[in-house]
mmCIF file of C-alpha atoms in Angstrom:
data_model
loop_
_atom_site.group_PDB
_atom_site.id
_atom_site.type_symbol
_atom_site.label_atom_id
_atom_site.label_comp_id
_atom_site.label_asym_id
_atom_site.label_seq_id
_atom_site.Cartn_x
_atom_site.Cartn_y
_atom_site.Cartn_z
ATOM 1 C CA UNK A 1 49.534 237.486 0.669
ATOM 2 C CA UNK A 2 49.425 235.050 -2.280
ATOM 3 C CA UNK A 3 51.729 232.057 -2.224
ATOM 4 C CA UNK A 4 53.935 233.530 -4.941
ATOM 5 C CA UNK A 5 53.313 237.141 -6.033
ATOM 6 C CA UNK A 6 56.220 237.084 -8.516
ATOM 7 C CA UNK A 7 55.297 237.394 -12.209
ATOM 8 C CA UNK A 8 57.223 237.301 -15.479
ATOM 9 C CA UNK A 9 57.146 241.117 -15.579
ATOM 10 C CA UNK A 10 58.999 241.162 -12.279
ATOM 11 C CA UNK A 11 61.613 238.839 -13.805
ATOM 12 C CA UNK A 12 61.988 241.146 -16.831
ATOM 13 C CA UNK A 13 62.487 244.042 -14.434
ATOM 14 C CA UNK A 14 63.409 247.383 -15.993
ATOM 15 C CA UNK A 15 64.944 245.838 -19.118
ATOM 16 C CA UNK A 16 64.147 248.304 -21.974
ATOM 17 C CA UNK A 17 64.374 245.585 -24.642
ATOM 18 C CA UNK A 18 61.733 243.538 -22.814
ATOM 19 C CA UNK A 19 59.497 246.586 -22.507
ATOM 20 C CA UNK A 20 59.816 247.201 -26.267
ATOM 21 C CA UNK A 21 59.618 243.687 -27.696
ATOM 22 C CA UNK A 22 57.724 241.699 -25.070
ATOM 23 C CA UNK A 23 55.345 244.355 -23.739
ATOM 24 C CA UNK A 24 54.836 247.101 -26.340
ATOM 25 C CA UNK A 25 55.121 244.878 -29.434
ATOM 26 C CA UNK A 26 53.722 241.920 -27.451
ATOM 27 C CA UNK A 27 56.051 239.421 -29.140
ATOM 28 C CA UNK A 28 56.167 235.917 -27.710
ATOM 29 C CA UNK A 29 58.953 233.372 -27.988
ATOM 30 C CA UNK A 30 58.187 232.344 -31.577
ATOM 31 C CA UNK A 31 57.611 235.971 -32.515
ATOM 32 C CA UNK A 32 61.108 236.867 -31.351
ATOM 33 C CA UNK A 33 62.588 233.981 -33.330
ATOM 34 C CA UNK A 34 60.718 235.076 -36.459
ATOM 35 C CA UNK A 35 61.862 238.658 -35.928
ATOM 36 C CA UNK A 36 65.513 237.629 -36.185
ATOM 37 C CA UNK A 37 64.891 235.291 -39.110
ATOM 38 C CA UNK A 38 63.110 238.086 -41.002
ATOM 39 C CA UNK A 39 65.733 240.754 -40.235
ATOM 40 C CA UNK A 40 68.508 238.316 -41.171
ATOM 41 C CA UNK A 41 66.801 237.544 -44.471
ATOM 42 C CA UNK A 42 66.381 241.295 -44.978
ATOM 43 C CA UNK A 43 70.014 242.310 -44.512
ATOM 44 C CA UNK A 44 71.508 239.094 -45.882
ATOM 45 C CA UNK A 45 69.462 238.702 -49.073
ATOM 46 C CA UNK A 46 66.800 241.330 -49.800
ATOM 47 C CA UNK A 47 69.028 244.388 -49.388
ATOM 48 C CA UNK A 48 71.900 242.853 -51.412
ATOM 49 C CA UNK A 49 69.341 241.909 -54.096
ATOM 50 C CA UNK A 50 68.109 245.520 -54.167
ATOM 51 C CA UNK A 51 71.696 246.812 -54.316
ATOM 52 C CA UNK A 52 72.557 244.205 -56.998
ATOM 53 C CA UNK A 53 75.491 242.798 -55.051
ATOM 54 C CA UNK A 54 76.277 239.187 -53.989
ATOM 55 C CA UNK A 55 74.194 238.173 -50.925
ATOM 56 C CA UNK A 56 75.389 236.557 -47.699
ATOM 57 C CA UNK A 57 76.826 233.130 -48.494
ATOM 58 C CA UNK A 58 79.275 232.329 -45.701
ATOM 59 C CA UNK A 59 78.294 229.542 -43.304
ATOM 60 C CA UNK A 60 78.652 231.658 -40.138
ATOM 61 C CA UNK A 61 76.185 234.293 -41.337
ATOM 62 C CA UNK A 62 73.718 231.611 -42.443
ATOM 63 C CA UNK A 63 73.967 229.883 -39.035
ATOM 64 C CA UNK A 64 73.409 233.215 -37.307
ATOM 65 C CA UNK A 65 70.343 234.001 -39.422
ATOM 66 C CA UNK A 66 68.588 230.640 -39.204
ATOM 67 C CA UNK A 67 69.787 229.326 -35.835
ATOM 68 C CA UNK A 68 71.842 231.391 -33.372
ATOM 69 C CA UNK A 69 69.974 234.721 -33.402
ATOM 70 C CA UNK A 70 66.472 233.163 -33.569
ATOM 71 C CA UNK A 71 67.304 230.791 -30.685
ATOM 72 C CA UNK A 72 68.648 233.717 -28.654
ATOM 73 C CA UNK A 73 65.472 235.695 -29.310
ATOM 74 C CA UNK A 74 63.246 232.724 -28.543
ATOM 75 C CA UNK A 75 64.920 231.945 -25.217
ATOM 76 C CA UNK A 76 65.107 235.629 -24.267
ATOM 77 C CA UNK A 77 61.293 235.760 -24.369
ATOM 78 C CA UNK A 78 60.851 232.300 -22.839
ATOM 79 C CA UNK A 79 63.340 232.606 -19.968
ATOM 80 C CA UNK A 80 61.136 234.639 -17.548
ATOM 81 C CA UNK A 81 58.649 231.745 -17.568
ATOM 82 C CA UNK A 82 61.460 229.294 -16.833
ATOM 83 C CA UNK A 83 62.665 231.447 -13.933
ATOM 84 C CA UNK A 84 59.128 231.761 -12.596
ATOM 85 C CA UNK A 85 58.801 227.965 -12.700
ATOM 86 C CA UNK A 86 61.954 227.642 -10.574
ATOM 87 C CA UNK A 87 60.590 230.011 -7.946
ATOM 88 C CA UNK A 88 57.269 228.172 -7.895
ATOM 89 C CA UNK A 89 59.007 224.817 -7.490
ATOM 90 C CA UNK A 90 61.014 226.072 -4.541
ATOM 91 C CA UNK A 91 58.015 227.685 -2.815
ATOM 92 C CA UNK A 92 56.306 224.286 -2.615
ATOM 93 C CA UNK A 93 58.887 223.350 0.006
ATOM 94 C CA UNK A 94 58.551 226.420 2.220
ATOM 95 C CA UNK A 95 58.388 225.829 5.936
ATOM 96 C CA UNK A 96 54.797 226.722 6.792
ATOM 97 C CA UNK A 97 55.725 228.711 9.880
ATOM 98 C CA UNK A 98 58.060 230.965 7.842
ATOM 99 C CA UNK A 99 55.789 231.803 4.922
ATOM 100 C CA UNK A 100 55.329 235.356 6.151
ATOM 101 C CA UNK A 101 59.081 235.959 6.191
ATOM 102 C CA UNK A 102 59.775 234.901 2.599
ATOM 103 C CA UNK A 103 61.445 237.883 0.823
ATOM 104 C CA UNK A 104 59.184 238.118 -2.241
ATOM 105 C CA UNK A 105 59.555 241.898 -2.378
ATOM 106 C CA UNK A 106 63.323 241.537 -2.188
ATOM 107 C CA UNK A 107 63.226 239.129 -5.141
ATOM 108 C CA UNK A 108 61.116 241.583 -7.162
ATOM 109 C CA UNK A 109 63.476 244.462 -6.370
ATOM 110 C CA UNK A 110 66.472 242.256 -7.146
ATOM 111 C CA UNK A 111 65.276 241.551 -10.683
ATOM 112 C CA UNK A 112 64.351 245.211 -11.151
ATOM 113 C CA UNK A 113 67.987 246.320 -10.740
ATOM 114 C CA UNK A 114 69.234 247.947 -13.963
ATOM 115 C CA UNK A 115 72.613 246.211 -13.628
ATOM 116 C CA UNK A 116 71.227 242.999 -15.149
ATOM 117 C CA UNK A 117 70.203 244.563 -18.468
ATOM 118 C CA UNK A 118 73.032 247.136 -18.483
ATOM 119 C CA UNK A 119 75.634 244.342 -18.545
ATOM 120 C CA UNK A 120 73.741 242.628 -21.362
ATOM 121 C CA UNK A 121 73.546 245.802 -23.414
ATOM 122 C CA UNK A 122 77.259 246.436 -22.869
ATOM 123 C CA UNK A 123 77.987 242.967 -24.260
ATOM 124 C CA UNK A 124 75.821 243.838 -27.269
ATOM 125 C CA UNK A 125 77.636 247.147 -27.750
ATOM 126 C CA UNK A 126 81.068 245.504 -27.582
ATOM 127 C CA UNK A 127 80.021 242.827 -30.071
ATOM 128 C CA UNK A 128 78.452 245.305 -32.490
ATOM 129 C CA UNK A 129 81.406 247.650 -32.009
ATOM 130 C CA UNK A 130 83.895 244.997 -33.131
ATOM 131 C CA UNK A 131 81.780 244.382 -36.235
ATOM 132 C CA UNK A 132 81.341 248.071 -37.085
ATOM 133 C CA UNK A 133 85.097 248.705 -36.849
ATOM 134 C CA UNK A 134 85.830 245.792 -39.199
ATOM 135 C CA UNK A 135 83.061 246.937 -41.569
ATOM 136 C CA UNK A 136 84.331 250.521 -41.721
ATOM 137 C CA UNK A 137 87.859 249.336 -42.471
ATOM 138 C CA UNK A 138 86.481 247.382 -45.455
ATOM 139 C CA UNK A 139 83.634 249.730 -46.448
ATOM 140 C CA UNK A 140 81.956 248.846 -49.739
ATOM 141 C CA UNK A 141 83.637 245.465 -50.228
ATOM 142 C CA UNK A 142 80.827 243.047 -49.314
ATOM 143 C CA UNK A 143 77.111 242.726 -48.583
ATOM 144 C CA UNK A 144 77.476 243.592 -44.882
ATOM 145 C CA UNK A 145 79.379 246.842 -45.437
ATOM 146 C CA UNK A 146 77.922 247.886 -48.797
ATOM 147 C CA UNK A 147 76.923 251.277 -47.387
ATOM 148 C CA UNK A 148 76.286 252.958 -44.052
ATOM 149 C CA UNK A 149 72.609 251.993 -44.027
ATOM 150 C CA UNK A 150 73.487 248.314 -44.395
ATOM 151 C CA UNK A 151 76.104 248.586 -41.650
ATOM 152 C CA UNK A 152 73.505 250.083 -39.282
ATOM 153 C CA UNK A 153 71.014 247.318 -40.155
ATOM 154 C CA UNK A 154 73.444 244.386 -39.922
ATOM 155 C CA UNK A 155 75.145 245.416 -36.726
ATOM 156 C CA UNK A 156 72.004 246.858 -35.198
ATOM 157 C CA UNK A 157 70.497 243.359 -35.398
ATOM 158 C CA UNK A 158 73.723 241.870 -34.027
ATOM 159 C CA UNK A 159 73.554 244.381 -31.166
ATOM 160 C CA UNK A 160 70.011 243.264 -30.305
ATOM 161 C CA UNK A 161 70.863 239.553 -30.493
ATOM 162 C CA UNK A 162 74.063 239.819 -28.451
ATOM 163 C CA UNK A 163 72.391 242.108 -25.900
ATOM 164 C CA UNK A 164 69.637 239.532 -25.443
ATOM 165 C CA UNK A 165 72.229 236.788 -25.045
ATOM 166 C CA UNK A 166 73.978 238.905 -22.420
ATOM 167 C CA UNK A 167 70.693 239.570 -20.592
ATOM 168 C CA UNK A 168 69.861 235.848 -20.703
ATOM 169 C CA UNK A 169 73.121 235.162 -18.856
ATOM 170 C CA UNK A 170 72.704 237.971 -16.306
ATOM 171 C CA UNK A 171 69.066 236.997 -15.611
ATOM 172 C CA UNK A 172 70.210 233.435 -15.010
ATOM 173 C CA UNK A 173 72.962 234.561 -12.644
ATOM 174 C CA UNK A 174 70.580 236.930 -10.823
ATOM 175 C CA UNK A 175 68.086 234.099 -10.322
ATOM 176 C CA UNK A 176 70.781 231.708 -9.135
ATOM 177 C CA UNK A 177 72.015 234.223 -6.564
ATOM 178 C CA UNK A 178 68.496 234.951 -5.308
ATOM 179 C CA UNK A 179 67.775 231.228 -4.984
ATOM 180 C CA UNK A 180 70.203 231.248 -2.077
ATOM 181 C CA UNK A 181 67.874 233.548 -0.100
ATOM 182 C CA UNK A 182 64.724 231.736 -1.144
ATOM 183 C CA UNK A 183 66.043 228.252 -0.399
ATOM 184 C CA UNK A 184 66.763 229.180 3.226
ATOM 185 C CA UNK A 185 63.000 228.996 3.859
ATOM 186 C CA UNK A 186 62.671 225.455 2.480
ATOM 187 C CA UNK A 187 62.959 221.978 3.928
ATOM 188 C CA UNK A 188 63.939 219.558 1.165
ATOM 189 C CA UNK A 189 63.296 215.866 1.810
ATOM 190 C CA UNK A 190 66.353 213.629 1.730
ATOM 191 C CA UNK A 191 66.272 210.985 -0.961
ATOM 192 C CA UNK A 192 68.404 208.269 -2.523
ATOM 193 C CA UNK A 193 67.167 209.272 -5.994
ATOM 194 C CA UNK A 194 67.178 213.008 -6.760
ATOM 195 C CA UNK A 195 65.122 212.390 -9.907
ATOM 196 C CA UNK A 196 62.146 211.589 -7.660
ATOM 197 C CA UNK A 197 62.045 215.142 -6.229
ATOM 198 C CA UNK A 198 60.308 217.711 -8.454
ATOM 199 C CA UNK A 199 62.290 220.731 -7.260
ATOM 200 C CA UNK A 200 65.608 219.028 -8.030
ATOM 201 C CA UNK A 201 64.404 218.231 -11.537
ATOM 202 C CA UNK A 202 63.324 221.853 -11.965
ATOM 203 C CA UNK A 203 66.756 223.148 -10.935
ATOM 204 C CA UNK A 204 68.535 220.642 -13.198
ATOM 205 C CA UNK A 205 66.310 221.651 -16.094
ATOM 206 C CA UNK A 206 67.025 225.316 -15.375
ATOM 207 C CA UNK A 207 70.783 224.677 -15.534
ATOM 208 C CA UNK A 208 70.609 222.423 -18.585
ATOM 209 C CA UNK A 209 68.481 224.939 -20.499
ATOM 210 C CA UNK A 210 71.209 227.563 -20.350
ATOM 211 C CA UNK A 211 73.802 224.964 -21.367
ATOM 212 C CA UNK A 212 71.717 223.919 -24.376
ATOM 213 C CA UNK A 213 71.379 227.527 -25.507
ATOM 214 C CA UNK A 214 75.103 228.086 -24.940
ATOM 215 C CA UNK A 215 75.966 225.052 -27.094
ATOM 216 C CA UNK A 216 73.881 226.400 -29.991
ATOM 217 C CA UNK A 217 75.504 229.809 -29.672
ATOM 218 C CA UNK A 218 78.894 228.121 -29.299
ATOM 219 C CA UNK A 219 78.368 226.429 -32.665
ATOM 220 C CA UNK A 220 79.082 229.807 -34.213
ATOM 221 C CA UNK A 221 82.387 230.041 -32.346
ATOM 222 C CA UNK A 222 83.392 226.471 -33.078
ATOM 223 C CA UNK A 223 82.917 226.781 -36.834
ATOM 224 C CA UNK A 224 84.402 230.239 -37.354
ATOM 225 C CA UNK A 225 88.073 229.183 -37.571
ATOM 226 C CA UNK A 226 87.122 226.523 -40.149
ATOM 227 C CA UNK A 227 85.197 228.701 -42.602
ATOM 228 C CA UNK A 228 86.372 232.298 -42.205
ATOM 229 C CA UNK A 229 89.443 234.258 -41.224
ATOM 230 C CA UNK A 230 88.520 235.176 -37.668
ATOM 231 C CA UNK A 231 89.275 238.641 -36.260
ATOM 232 C CA UNK A 232 91.488 237.573 -33.359
ATOM 233 C CA UNK A 233 90.593 240.186 -30.654
ATOM 234 C CA UNK A 234 86.853 239.733 -31.232
ATOM 235 C CA UNK A 235 87.117 235.940 -31.371
ATOM 236 C CA UNK A 236 89.157 235.741 -28.163
ATOM 237 C CA UNK A 237 86.564 237.956 -26.426
ATOM 238 C CA UNK A 238 83.744 235.557 -27.349
ATOM 239 C CA UNK A 239 85.657 232.364 -26.544
ATOM 240 C CA UNK A 240 86.776 233.618 -23.120
ATOM 241 C CA UNK A 241 83.204 234.655 -22.273
ATOM 242 C CA UNK A 242 81.944 231.259 -23.416
ATOM 243 C CA UNK A 243 84.321 229.122 -21.363
ATOM 244 C CA UNK A 244 84.035 231.326 -18.268
ATOM 245 C CA UNK A 245 80.303 232.029 -18.186
ATOM 246 C CA UNK A 246 78.907 228.664 -19.307
ATOM 247 C CA UNK A 247 80.272 226.583 -16.379
ATOM 248 C CA UNK A 248 79.349 229.355 -13.923
ATOM 249 C CA UNK A 249 75.770 229.600 -15.147
ATOM 250 C CA UNK A 250 75.445 225.819 -15.023
ATOM 251 C CA UNK A 251 76.764 225.229 -11.509
ATOM 252 C CA UNK A 252 75.548 228.372 -9.722
ATOM 253 C CA UNK A 253 71.874 227.346 -9.226
ATOM 254 C CA UNK A 254 72.910 223.761 -8.475
ATOM 255 C CA UNK A 255 75.390 225.015 -5.884
ATOM 256 C CA UNK A 256 72.663 226.948 -4.035
ATOM 257 C CA UNK A 257 70.511 223.813 -3.767
ATOM 258 C CA UNK A 258 73.565 221.735 -2.819
ATOM 259 C CA UNK A 259 74.377 224.124 0.024
ATOM 260 C CA UNK A 260 70.847 223.796 1.421
ATOM 261 C CA UNK A 261 70.874 219.999 1.022
ATOM 262 C CA UNK A 262 74.138 219.814 2.981
ATOM 263 C CA UNK A 263 72.646 222.002 5.736
ATOM 264 C CA UNK A 264 69.493 219.860 6.036
ATOM 265 C CA UNK A 265 71.544 216.672 5.986
ATOM 266 C CA UNK A 266 73.881 218.040 8.645
ATOM 267 C CA UNK A 267 71.001 219.101 10.901
ATOM 268 C CA UNK A 268 69.435 215.641 10.707
ATOM 269 C CA UNK A 269 72.743 213.934 11.451
ATOM 270 C CA UNK A 270 73.368 216.231 14.421
ATOM 271 C CA UNK A 271 69.964 215.337 15.868
ATOM 272 C CA UNK A 272 70.530 211.599 15.331
ATOM 273 C CA UNK A 273 73.982 211.728 16.908
ATOM 274 C CA UNK A 274 72.470 213.516 19.894
ATOM 275 C CA UNK A 275 69.731 210.863 20.147
ATOM 276 C CA UNK A 276 72.360 208.113 19.902
ATOM 277 C CA UNK A 277 74.371 209.724 22.683
ATOM 278 C CA UNK A 278 71.271 209.924 24.888
ATOM 279 C CA UNK A 279 70.476 206.229 24.287
ATOM 280 C CA UNK A 280 74.090 205.311 25.029
ATOM 281 C CA UNK A 281 73.920 207.180 28.331
ATOM 282 C CA UNK A 282 70.679 205.365 29.214
ATOM 283 C CA UNK A 283 72.307 202.036 28.407
ATOM 284 C CA UNK A 284 75.312 202.882 30.551
ATOM 285 C CA UNK A 285 73.024 203.802 33.439
ATOM 286 C CA UNK A 286 71.144 200.501 33.027
ATOM 287 C CA UNK A 287 74.337 198.458 33.054
ATOM 288 C CA UNK A 288 75.489 200.284 36.165
ATOM 289 C CA UNK A 289 72.419 199.094 38.114
ATOM 290 C CA UNK A 290 72.372 196.117 40.467
ATOM 291 C CA UNK A 291 73.645 193.167 38.442
ATOM 292 C CA UNK A 292 71.308 190.766 40.277
ATOM 293 C CA UNK A 293 68.243 192.297 38.587
ATOM 294 C CA UNK A 294 66.897 190.916 35.320
ATOM 295 C CA UNK A 295 67.752 193.676 32.869
ATOM 296 C CA UNK A 296 67.561 191.663 29.644
ATOM 297 C CA UNK A 297 64.322 193.224 28.410
ATOM 298 C CA UNK A 298 65.465 196.779 29.080
ATOM 299 C CA UNK A 299 68.901 196.059 27.616
ATOM 300 C CA UNK A 300 67.444 194.691 24.376
ATOM 301 C CA UNK A 301 65.099 197.648 23.912
ATOM 302 C CA UNK A 302 67.925 200.142 24.397
ATOM 303 C CA UNK A 303 70.340 198.358 22.056
ATOM 304 C CA UNK A 304 67.614 198.001 19.422
ATOM 305 C CA UNK A 305 66.978 201.739 19.665
ATOM 306 C CA UNK A 306 70.689 202.475 19.237
ATOM 307 C CA UNK A 307 70.873 200.081 16.282
ATOM 308 C CA UNK A 308 67.910 201.829 14.614
ATOM 309 C CA UNK A 309 69.568 205.216 15.082
ATOM 310 C CA UNK A 310 72.834 203.885 13.626
ATOM 311 C CA UNK A 311 70.982 202.545 10.573
ATOM 312 C CA UNK A 312 69.291 205.927 10.111
ATOM 313 C CA UNK A 313 72.678 207.664 10.284
ATOM 314 C CA UNK A 314 74.127 205.284 7.669
ATOM 315 C CA UNK A 315 71.131 205.854 5.396
ATOM 316 C CA UNK A 316 71.340 209.632 5.640
ATOM 317 C CA UNK A 317 75.087 209.551 4.996
ATOM 318 C CA UNK A 318 74.371 207.678 1.762
ATOM 319 C CA UNK A 319 71.783 210.200 0.591
ATOM 320 C CA UNK A 320 73.084 212.579 -2.109
ATOM 321 C CA UNK A 321 73.863 216.197 -1.327
ATOM 322 C CA UNK A 322 73.858 217.375 -4.959
ATOM 323 C CA UNK A 323 70.568 217.630 -6.910
ATOM 324 C CA UNK A 324 71.922 215.546 -9.802
ATOM 325 C CA UNK A 325 73.619 212.271 -10.607
ATOM 326 C CA UNK A 326 77.310 212.120 -11.431
ATOM 327 C CA UNK A 327 76.733 211.632 -15.165
ATOM 328 C CA UNK A 328 75.437 215.180 -15.545
ATOM 329 C CA UNK A 329 78.995 216.462 -15.062
ATOM 330 C CA UNK A 330 80.178 214.538 -18.131
ATOM 331 C CA UNK A 331 77.178 215.819 -20.083
ATOM 332 C CA UNK A 332 78.283 219.344 -19.184
ATOM 333 C CA UNK A 333 81.822 218.803 -20.480
ATOM 334 C CA UNK A 334 80.603 217.199 -23.718
ATOM 335 C CA UNK A 335 78.027 219.943 -24.290
ATOM 336 C CA UNK A 336 80.535 222.742 -23.719
ATOM 337 C CA UNK A 337 83.189 221.208 -25.951
ATOM 338 C CA UNK A 338 80.901 219.831 -28.676
ATOM 339 C CA UNK A 339 80.820 223.060 -30.756
ATOM 340 C CA UNK A 340 84.625 222.920 -30.915
ATOM 341 C CA UNK A 341 85.042 219.230 -31.788
ATOM 342 C CA UNK A 342 85.810 219.969 -35.442
ATOM 343 C CA UNK A 343 88.379 222.621 -34.517
ATOM 344 C CA UNK A 344 89.973 220.300 -31.964
ATOM 345 C CA UNK A 345 90.035 217.506 -34.548
ATOM 346 C CA UNK A 346 91.657 219.780 -37.146
ATOM 347 C CA UNK A 347 94.303 220.882 -34.630
ATOM 348 C CA UNK A 348 94.962 217.223 -33.780
ATOM 349 C CA UNK A 349 95.335 216.329 -37.489
ATOM 350 C CA UNK A 350 97.738 219.242 -38.013
ATOM 351 C CA UNK A 351 99.861 218.171 -35.036
ATOM 352 C CA UNK A 352 100.014 214.570 -36.262
ATOM 353 C CA UNK A 353 100.839 215.739 -39.814
ATOM 354 C CA UNK A 354 103.671 217.910 -38.536
ATOM 355 C CA UNK A 355 105.063 214.998 -36.540
ATOM 356 C CA UNK A 356 104.829 212.559 -39.461
ATOM 357 C CA UNK A 357 105.830 215.010 -42.183
ATOM 358 C CA UNK A 358 107.978 217.669 -40.504
ATOM 359 C CA UNK A 359 108.857 220.673 -42.588
#
């Protein structure tokens, strides 16, 4: 058996969007980004030009066309490679005697489960459904609801983008959950600097990638209340998903590695404590011997051994049991909140204004 028989197609699983865009149309990451830029330009500008109506000019639509949807498409195509890199990083630390027991087939079957893409498509359907309902209620009043064909085009593209965003999240969660099984076959080295260990860097990068994508997508949410009149039910749906899913997707893979690091650290400490106890018993037996004998040499050797074990215990206790430094937590908070800084600032200004100039 090869060291790692998992491929990007296994990561994509039975996802019908991947089979269409990534396999049949053979689009790569940049191809997916260009697809959304082109379709956005089509429904936002070319169709309105043909219909002789004002084109898309609101900031949210422009951000979606040039940033949010293309980034979602790009990362959707790129993510299987990122997941594969995580698995490859972890397999470098497999215990040699357990290579034959590593559940590669289980990992392949896990990613093949339809649930991962079904949830993503449901998110896309809910998102597009909100938009279609609003468009029908205002049919013929703007570029996005000029006619039924435009509605199908606009919200069909939104459905694809939001479905891909949903699948990105579910793929990430699926990988994080499967890491728990895979990591059980590894033996991570303890270190005082987690940045020196390649697998820890790979896991951190995996978590930070999803946070970076979430921040770009969150930019849409953060600006909406400032530039448009937001539809409250739809907006609440997106915001709740954002603040629930983003922290979960960030910490889940890190938690799996943390759990294994704690186990390895605990096993080493148990062994050292056992060794210390054995040396202490030897020392006690030595001291209990005839006091007239010269035991200085034996005594020194045994106390030196105990001292060495104690130093090893202290060193291991100081070693980290999370694959990141403490500052990454603050980076997470700033990244999650950054799309909403302007909204938070506006709310703060309104509160201060009401206190200074009450009605």
